[in-house]
Amino acid sequence: MIIEKIQIGKIKVPLITPFKTALRTVESVEDIVIIIETDTGNKGFGEAPPTAVITGDTHDSIIGAVTLIGKQLIGKNIEDFNDLIDLVQKTIIKNTSAKAAVEIALYDLFAQSMNKPLYKVLGGGASELKTDLTISVDSVEKMVSDSLKAVEVGFDELKIKVGKNIEEDICRIKSIYDAVGPRIKLRLDANQGWSAKESIYAIKKIEEHGIVLDFVEQPVRADDIDGMIRVTSQVLSPILADESIFTPKDAIEVITRKAADIINIKLMKTGGISNALKIINICEIYNVPCMIGCMLEAGISVTAAAHLAAAKSSVITRIDLDGPALCRQNPLDGGIIMDGPRIILSNEPGLGIKTVAGFEFIKDIK
């Protein structure tokens, strides 16, 4: 299976409702999509969202990095898989979203070459997962309404975006809890919006209300590891590290310094599946659970993340792969099926993706 061509394009998928966090507001998914074609006619699909405020990646930087990496891949054999992954990671530093897109497409092709779905190539597991649903930061009334709608369609795990105003955030969580009740699992995501002092104050106020939080995600700045340690040591609720962790080395630092209780893995931060696997192995050694998450992604990379989660369910104990559920339409023919909170994996070879609707061609690499 020889790589002959790489297509780069863009897709645009409107969201059901604007996605609002402490860092940004987004109204549609606008991701770069790559398709690696081989001499056998097989196609591997990859995807990268431009998330400048988190990964530093933009449309132009992703296209540039994929072009640079892609030129090194032309003519290479998928059977030399480890060498290809090594090439992806060493051709350029940083640019993690671009690397992730290329890696996902390569893993897709590698699994196709074995005629197995990716999750079975990665170790096997159940073909069905359950995800939470994100509730964007907004007025208290709107967030309560959105939470109740999510519960009505079957979601029993909600990830609540906070980090805008400390007192309003406390009110948001109390009001949502009072509306949905204790049977619904609540997760908070401050997206670096609080200081350590504010985090401790807010979490303790929420705990005093009788709310048992599943976790609080990245309450302080990504580089404030000392602040994360303070928060983790002074509250009962588990603290999850997200933006603080891009690399396996980051994971080791956070774990050994006891800066968080749970690690959030996102392929767009790790630069793809290969480094995600290393982080999973580190967490397994230290007996630290992981969550698999996503950026605003339309389905290709979420499909890859779901296959990884299925294969590593002993370590990945929480699923936050609701990106496609936030979109008005599904541009994929194949891949995962989203049914409320259920994620159903295809047993087709690789990722099981056949085509991508709305693929706007940008360039070829030959």
XYZ file of C-alpha atoms in Angstrom:
366
model
C 0.000 0.000 0.000
C 2.077 2.915 -1.358
C 1.117 6.550 -0.660
C 0.567 8.312 -3.990
C -1.304 11.525 -3.197
C -2.557 13.636 -0.301
C -5.556 15.894 -0.765
C -6.055 18.890 1.517
C -9.442 20.541 1.804
C -11.817 22.291 4.175
C -15.281 21.573 5.520
C -17.752 23.935 7.165
C -20.563 22.570 9.327
C -22.883 24.930 11.253
C -23.463 24.266 14.945
C -26.930 23.774 16.405
C -26.206 26.610 18.849
C -23.102 28.822 19.318
C -20.346 27.132 21.324
C -19.299 29.469 24.135
C -16.440 29.020 26.598
C -14.269 31.306 28.732
C -11.871 31.464 25.770
C -14.019 31.832 22.640
C -17.379 31.744 20.856
C -17.782 29.606 17.712
C -20.795 29.298 15.411
C -19.609 26.624 12.965
C -17.021 23.881 12.637
C -14.470 24.883 9.993
C -11.855 22.135 9.869
C -9.063 21.114 7.552
C -9.584 17.614 6.144
C -6.888 15.492 4.534
C -7.269 12.373 2.409
C -4.236 10.147 1.862
C -4.633 8.008 -1.273
C -2.653 4.849 -2.039
C -1.865 2.789 -5.132
C -4.423 0.196 -3.983
C -7.257 2.729 -4.084
C -7.517 2.872 -0.297
C -8.106 6.273 1.293
C -7.196 7.385 4.799
C -9.039 10.341 6.328
C -7.764 12.900 8.822
C -9.101 16.140 10.302
C -7.725 19.156 12.166
C -9.637 22.077 13.695
C -7.934 25.486 13.948
C -7.949 26.150 17.693
C -5.523 29.057 17.960
C -6.312 29.906 21.601
C -5.449 26.369 22.736
C -3.075 24.671 20.288
C -1.865 27.745 18.392
C -2.970 26.205 15.084
C -4.750 28.148 12.321
C -6.072 27.082 8.915
C -2.957 28.377 7.180
C -0.525 26.836 9.662
C -2.264 23.448 9.421
C -2.152 23.520 5.619
C 1.521 24.511 5.680
C 2.511 21.826 8.172
C 0.513 19.086 6.407
C 2.171 20.097 3.132
C 5.637 19.856 4.674
C 4.914 16.481 6.282
C 3.002 15.173 3.285
C 5.883 15.696 0.871
C 7.942 13.326 3.032
C 5.227 10.646 2.868
C 4.769 10.387 -0.890
C 6.088 7.072 -2.175
C 6.259 5.509 1.288
C 4.728 2.127 2.149
C 2.042 1.906 4.849
C 3.705 -1.315 6.001
C 6.587 0.816 7.285
C 4.132 2.265 9.767
C 6.395 3.070 12.714
C 8.811 4.890 10.411
C 5.939 6.941 8.994
C 4.723 7.945 12.462
C 8.284 8.861 13.424
C 8.541 10.975 10.272
C 5.298 12.812 11.097
C 6.524 13.710 14.575
C 10.062 14.724 13.585
C 9.485 16.646 10.347
C 8.234 19.713 12.243
C 7.968 20.717 15.899
C 4.692 21.756 17.583
C 1.869 21.998 14.965
C 0.046 19.287 16.891
C -3.284 19.529 15.060
C -1.650 19.076 11.650
C 0.341 16.102 12.948
C -2.835 14.612 14.407
C -4.675 14.879 11.084
C -1.870 13.092 9.230
C -1.489 10.434 11.922
C -5.217 9.722 11.971
C -5.207 9.160 8.208
C -2.155 6.878 8.507
C -3.721 4.847 11.327
C -6.874 4.588 9.207
C -4.864 3.150 6.302
C -2.811 0.855 8.547
C -5.979 -0.693 9.977
C -7.389 -0.990 6.455
C -4.247 -2.853 5.394
C -5.064 -5.402 8.126
C -8.758 -5.425 7.111
C -9.834 -4.616 10.668
C -11.502 -1.636 12.378
C -8.973 0.582 14.103
C -10.131 -0.203 17.645
C -9.409 -3.903 17.083
C -5.946 -3.116 15.729
C -5.328 -1.033 18.876
C -6.316 -3.911 21.138
C -10.047 -4.544 20.835
C -12.912 -3.557 23.100
C -16.612 -2.756 23.050
C -18.034 -1.184 19.894
C -20.280 1.233 21.813
C -19.391 4.165 24.086
C -21.293 6.838 25.994
C -20.376 10.524 25.814
C -21.322 13.537 27.870
C -22.750 16.717 26.304
C -21.282 20.198 26.664
C -23.468 23.042 27.942
C -22.027 26.348 26.700
C -21.573 29.245 29.092
C -24.535 31.619 28.858
C -27.212 33.138 31.048
C -28.348 30.972 33.960
C -31.782 30.543 32.379
C -30.361 29.455 29.013
C -27.918 26.997 30.590
C -30.658 25.443 32.719
C -32.882 25.148 29.652
C -30.079 23.571 27.582
C -29.317 21.135 30.399
C -32.933 20.021 30.689
C -33.138 19.524 26.907
C -29.991 17.369 27.016
C -31.444 15.229 29.794
C -34.693 14.823 27.854
C -32.833 13.224 24.924
C -30.954 10.799 27.149
C -27.746 12.470 28.337
C -26.971 11.761 31.989
C -23.488 13.337 31.979
C -23.230 17.080 31.353
C -20.063 19.130 31.017
C -20.848 22.684 32.100
C -18.724 25.511 30.727
C -17.849 28.168 33.318
C -14.989 30.618 33.923
C -16.579 33.964 33.034
C -17.630 35.349 36.429
C -17.041 33.510 39.686
C -20.339 34.302 41.456
C -22.378 33.765 38.294
C -20.554 30.484 37.735
C -21.514 29.255 41.210
C -25.117 30.278 40.533
C -25.053 28.497 37.147
C -23.993 25.191 38.687
C -26.388 25.348 41.636
C -29.304 26.212 39.330
C -28.495 23.403 36.870
C -28.117 20.904 39.712
C -31.423 21.973 41.258
C -33.107 21.585 37.845
C -31.716 18.224 36.717
C -31.268 16.549 40.084
C -28.522 14.401 41.625
C -28.905 11.493 39.184
C -27.274 13.574 36.423
C -23.484 13.607 36.577
C -22.088 17.167 36.411
C -18.635 18.048 35.132
C -17.273 21.607 35.149
C -14.876 23.096 32.620
C -13.440 26.511 33.476
C -11.101 26.605 30.447
C -8.378 28.327 32.523
C -10.859 31.041 33.506
C -10.265 31.109 37.279
C -7.308 31.826 39.526
C -6.278 29.189 42.070
C -7.880 31.222 44.869
C -11.128 31.635 42.918
C -11.140 27.935 42.035
C -10.892 26.830 45.657
C -13.597 29.310 46.704
C -16.005 28.349 43.903
C -15.553 24.580 44.195
C -16.029 24.637 47.973
C -19.195 26.759 47.603
C -20.545 24.245 45.094
C -19.614 21.307 47.339
C -21.342 22.992 50.294
C -24.539 22.976 48.222
C -24.391 19.176 48.336
C -23.246 18.809 44.724
C -20.876 15.910 44.037
C -18.924 16.916 40.950
C -17.452 14.259 38.668
C -14.516 16.628 38.088
C -13.485 20.237 37.538
C -11.524 20.670 34.318
C -8.541 23.005 33.985
C -9.661 25.638 36.511
C -6.446 27.714 36.196
C -3.999 28.739 33.468
C -2.310 25.900 31.614
C 1.157 26.949 32.793
C 0.129 27.445 36.430
C 1.050 23.988 37.712
C 1.620 25.366 41.217
C -1.924 26.736 41.131
C -3.274 23.377 39.995
C -1.466 21.720 42.914
C -3.073 24.179 45.368
C -6.548 23.540 44.006
C -6.177 19.759 43.841
C -4.907 19.572 47.415
C -7.643 21.768 48.928
C -10.910 20.544 47.391
C -12.763 17.227 47.458
C -13.784 17.301 43.795
C -11.377 15.613 41.347
C -9.358 18.036 39.213
C -8.804 17.235 35.547
C -5.828 18.625 33.615
C -6.550 19.546 29.991
C -4.619 22.439 28.463
C -1.738 21.741 30.865
C -1.002 18.494 29.044
C 0.153 18.213 25.438
C 3.071 15.773 25.695
C 3.913 12.592 27.607
C 6.461 14.677 29.539
C 3.669 17.087 30.582
C 1.656 14.132 31.852
C 4.560 12.868 33.952
C 5.058 16.308 35.526
C 1.380 16.788 36.366
C 1.028 13.293 37.795
C 4.248 13.203 39.839
C 3.620 16.691 41.253
C 0.017 15.709 42.103
C -1.344 18.644 40.158
C -4.435 16.770 38.953
C -6.440 13.617 39.587
C -7.462 12.909 35.973
C -5.781 13.540 32.604
C -7.653 14.760 29.512
C -6.299 13.381 26.250
C -7.114 15.185 23.015
C -5.545 14.072 19.762
C -5.190 17.675 18.638
C -2.981 18.387 21.658
C -0.936 15.198 21.574
C -0.226 15.416 17.851
C -2.110 12.221 17.134
C -2.640 8.695 18.361
C 1.000 7.710 18.926
C 1.640 10.200 21.737
C -1.858 9.637 23.117
C -0.930 5.968 23.545
C 2.228 6.982 25.419
C 0.210 9.179 27.791
C -2.273 6.339 28.342
C 0.588 4.004 29.227
C 2.018 6.569 31.673
C -1.371 7.017 33.332
C -1.819 3.258 33.599
C 1.560 2.948 35.346
C 0.598 5.646 37.873
C -3.008 4.398 38.187
C -4.406 7.735 37.012
C -7.639 7.661 34.968
C -8.033 9.521 31.680
C -10.778 11.217 29.755
C -10.778 11.321 25.952
C -11.903 14.705 24.659
C -12.138 16.672 21.450
C -12.097 20.191 20.083
C -14.879 21.353 17.771
C -14.550 18.525 15.258
C -17.058 17.307 12.717
C -16.466 13.579 12.985
C -13.296 12.194 11.393
C -10.974 12.853 14.304
C -13.740 12.098 16.811
C -14.156 8.714 15.119
C -10.424 8.091 15.630
C -10.648 9.183 19.271
C -13.628 6.888 19.831
C -11.696 3.908 18.454
C -8.816 4.754 20.805
C -11.196 5.045 23.770
C -12.817 1.700 22.968
C -9.448 -0.036 22.850
C -8.148 1.573 26.059
C -11.277 1.609 28.216
C -9.442 0.341 31.300
C -7.621 3.698 31.483
C -9.975 5.994 29.552
C -12.886 6.013 31.970
C -14.630 9.187 30.774
C -15.763 10.162 27.266
C -16.190 13.748 26.054
C -16.643 13.263 22.309
C -19.745 15.349 21.672
C -18.354 17.454 18.804
C -20.503 15.805 16.111
C -23.577 15.984 18.384
C -23.213 19.786 18.440
C -23.337 19.996 14.615
C -26.474 20.576 12.551
C -25.539 17.819 10.108
C -23.145 14.928 9.674
C -20.866 15.355 6.650
C -19.540 11.786 6.828
C -20.589 8.701 4.960
C -19.406 6.090 7.459
C -17.479 6.470 10.698
C -19.172 6.555 14.077
C -22.919 6.818 14.577
C -24.077 9.345 17.183
C -27.378 8.429 18.838
C -27.938 10.813 21.730
C -25.216 9.930 24.243
C -24.425 6.656 22.424
C -21.397 6.426 20.128
C -21.505 3.338 17.910
C -18.317 2.286 16.143
C -18.302 0.810 12.674
C -16.782 -2.625 12.128
C -15.630 -1.613 8.667
C -11.850 -1.594 8.147
C -9.993 1.417 9.528
C -12.261 4.259 10.569
C -14.985 3.053 8.220
C -15.281 6.431 6.478
C -16.130 6.419 2.765
C -16.681 10.056 1.774
C -16.913 13.565 3.278
C -19.721 15.809 2.034
C -18.911 19.473 1.500
C -15.190 18.797 1.044
C -13.814 22.043 -0.411
C -10.600 21.175 -2.269
C -7.540 23.324 -1.508
C -4.502 21.481 -2.876
C -2.875 18.168 -3.780
C 0.468 16.863 -2.614
C 2.017 14.385 -5.049
